[in-house]
Amino acid sequence: KGAAASIPESFVFPTRPTRMNGWRNWLLGSIHVEGNKRWRIKPYRLICRGELHTKELMDEYRLKWKPIFTKMTKAPGIAIPPNYEDIDEAFVYSSFDIATEYLKERYSYIFRKPKNMTDRYRLGTWSNKVQPSQVRKYGTPADIKKLPPLKPVKRTGKRKSPS
């Protein structure tokens, strides 16, 4: 394996990964190949947005990858080893199963669709569906109850008086 180098400018995120394959990348990283050069990309959970070379990549990370996998890592019983070289396929699969059960408990409305439909969801769809605004709009009463309370909106500046 070797240490993960900085992210090359030609790096792009995998196209249309399943949640499982995305989870593997989140935990283990990936190999980026350009011509005859290979880069070991560190686990995606350790990527800082500043390491990504374009606004499009930063947005993809922020909007598609980070929301769903950050939620999954919060599942009770998942302790991700600090050294990613200590993570094997058995851990990837078992932690994915634990995280999926956690998602089912917190976002049950997502899993009301047939399994073959949720299996086809891509990361952007998953990341959208775990957003509090989506849960408040489409979630079950039990899902909504598990959300943190809404914070009051702070208004800045003066309100315009009706004319």
C-alpha positions as semicolon CSV with decimal commas, in nm:
position;residue;x (nm);y (nm);z (nm)
1;K;0,000;0,000;0,000
2;G;0,219;0,312;0,044
3;A;0,139;0,648;0,183
4;A;-0,126;0,852;0,011
5;A;0,025;1,142;-0,177
6;S;-0,141;1,472;-0,242
7;I;-0,439;1,459;-0,472
8;P;-0,338;1,499;-0,838
9;E;-0,502;1,771;-1,046
10;S;-0,649;1,508;-1,279
11;F;-0,836;1,335;-0,993
12;V;-1,212;1,300;-1,024
13;F;-1,451;1,120;-0,793
14;P;-1,581;0,784;-0,916
15;T;-1,876;0,813;-1,150
16;R;-2,210;0,702;-1,003
17;P;-2,078;0,483;-0,722
18;T;-2,316;0,278;-0,515
19;R;-2,339;0,366;-0,147
20;M;-2,132;0,053;-0,070
21;N;-1,853;0,145;-0,311
22;G;-1,861;0,502;-0,186
23;W;-1,831;0,373;0,171
24;R;-1,525;0,173;0,069
25;N;-1,369;0,490;-0,078
26;W;-1,469;0,686;0,235
27;L;-1,283;0,437;0,454
28;L;-0,995;0,324;0,231
29;G;-0,947;0,578;-0,046
30;S;-0,888;0,476;-0,404
31;I;-0,627;0,439;-0,675
32;H;-0,617;0,711;-0,939
33;V;-0,456;0,616;-1,269
34;E;-0,346;0,861;-1,536
35;G;-0,150;0,712;-1,822
36;N;0,118;0,498;-1,662
37;K;0,112;0,685;-1,328
38;R;-0,079;0,563;-1,023
39;W;-0,167;0,763;-0,714
40;R;-0,295;0,624;-0,388
41;I;-0,574;0,861;-0,287
42;K;-0,621;0,873;0,089
43;P;-0,955;0,780;0,247
44;Y;-1,209;1,030;0,126
45;R;-1,312;1,103;0,487
46;L;-0,966;1,256;0,536
47;I;-0,981;1,483;0,231
48;C;-0,986;1,855;0,303
49;R;-1,181;2,056;0,049
50;G;-0,872;2,271;-0,010
51;E;-0,693;1,965;-0,148
52;L;-0,943;1,940;-0,432
53;H;-0,837;2,137;-0,737
54;T;-1,167;2,266;-0,874
55;K;-1,484;2,420;-0,736
56;E;-1,679;2,136;-0,900
57;L;-1,484;1,873;-0,704
58;M;-1,521;2,071;-0,380
59;D;-1,895;2,098;-0,440
60;E;-1,927;1,730;-0,523
61;Y;-1,746;1,639;-0,201
62;R;-1,951;1,883;0,008
63;L;-2,290;1,798;-0,143
64;K;-2,271;1,430;-0,243
65;W;-2,002;1,253;-0,041
66;K;-1,979;1,420;0,296
67;P;-2,345;1,435;0,408
68;I;-2,434;1,067;0,375
69;F;-2,102;0,924;0,490
70;T;-2,072;1,162;0,785
71;K;-2,415;1,037;0,899
72;M;-2,310;0,676;0,850
73;T;-1,993;0,720;1,057
74;K;-2,211;0,835;1,351
75;A;-2,371;0,492;1,379
76;P;-2,323;0,347;1,728
77;G;-2,083;0,056;1,716
78;I;-1,865;0,190;1,436
79;A;-1,513;0,271;1,549
80;I;-1,305;0,351;1,243
81;P;-0,940;0,262;1,304
82;P;-0,717;0,572;1,283
83;N;-0,476;0,396;1,047
84;Y;-0,666;0,311;0,730
85;E;-0,421;0,031;0,654
86;D;-0,581;-0,151;0,950
87;I;-0,917;-0,155;0,768
88;D;-0,995;-0,471;0,574
89;E;-1,289;-0,575;0,356
90;A;-1,456;-0,750;0,649
91;F;-1,463;-0,416;0,836
92;V;-1,593;-0,235;0,528
93;Y;-1,885;-0,479;0,497
94;S;-1,968;-0,509;0,867
95;S;-1,952;-0,133;0,926
96;F;-2,166;-0,075;0,616
97;D;-2,431;-0,310;0,757
98;I;-2,422;-0,135;1,097
99;A;-2,443;0,209;0,932
100;T;-2,732;0,095;0,712
101;E;-2,928;-0,021;1,017
102;Y;-2,858;0,318;1,175
103;L;-2,993;0,493;0,866
104;K;-3,303;0,273;0,877
105;E;-3,364;0,376;1,240
106;R;-3,312;0,749;1,183
107;Y;-3,442;0,789;0,826
108;S;-3,699;0,512;0,795
109;Y;-3,896;0,703;0,531
110;I;-3,615;0,640;0,279
111;F;-3,651;0,264;0,319
112;R;-4,028;0,260;0,258
113;K;-3,948;0,240;-0,112
114;P;-3,882;-0,105;-0,260
115;K;-3,528;-0,230;-0,195
116;N;-3,444;-0,243;-0,565
117;M;-3,524;0,129;-0,579
118;T;-3,313;0,234;-0,279
119;D;-3,027;0,016;-0,407
120;R;-3,022;0,233;-0,721
121;Y;-2,997;0,562;-0,531
122;R;-2,670;0,743;-0,592
123;L;-2,475;0,940;-0,335
124;G;-2,637;1,272;-0,420
125;T;-2,982;1,123;-0,360
126;W;-2,877;0,969;-0,029
127;S;-2,710;1,292;0,083
128;N;-3,021;1,489;-0,006
129;K;-3,255;1,251;0,176
130;V;-3,066;1,274;0,508
131;Q;-3,085;1,654;0,515
132;P;-3,305;1,781;0,800
133;S;-3,521;1,983;0,561
134;Q;-3,601;1,669;0,362
135;V;-3,672;1,468;0,676
136;R;-3,908;1,741;0,802
137;K;-4,085;1,741;0,466
138;Y;-4,104;1,367;0,389
139;G;-4,000;1,181;0,705
140;T;-4,220;0,984;0,939
141;P;-4,317;1,143;1,272
142;A;-4,056;0,916;1,438
143;D;-3,785;1,033;1,192
144;I;-3,873;1,397;1,256
145;K;-3,864;1,347;1,632
146;K;-3,500;1,229;1,607
147;L;-3,387;1,554;1,443
148;P;-3,219;1,821;1,649
149;P;-3,451;2,111;1,733
150;L;-3,468;2,396;1,486
151;K;-3,251;2,690;1,582
152;P;-3,422;3,028;1,581
153;V;-3,334;3,241;1,281
154;K;-3,129;3,545;1,374
155;R;-3,232;3,849;1,179
156;T;-2,973;4,106;1,095
157;G;-3,043;4,459;0,989
158;K;-3,368;4,647;1,006
159;R;-3,691;4,511;0,874
160;K;-3,860;4,712;0,606
161;S;-4,178;4,863;0,729
162;P;-4,483;4,801;0,511
163;S;-4,559;5,099;0,292
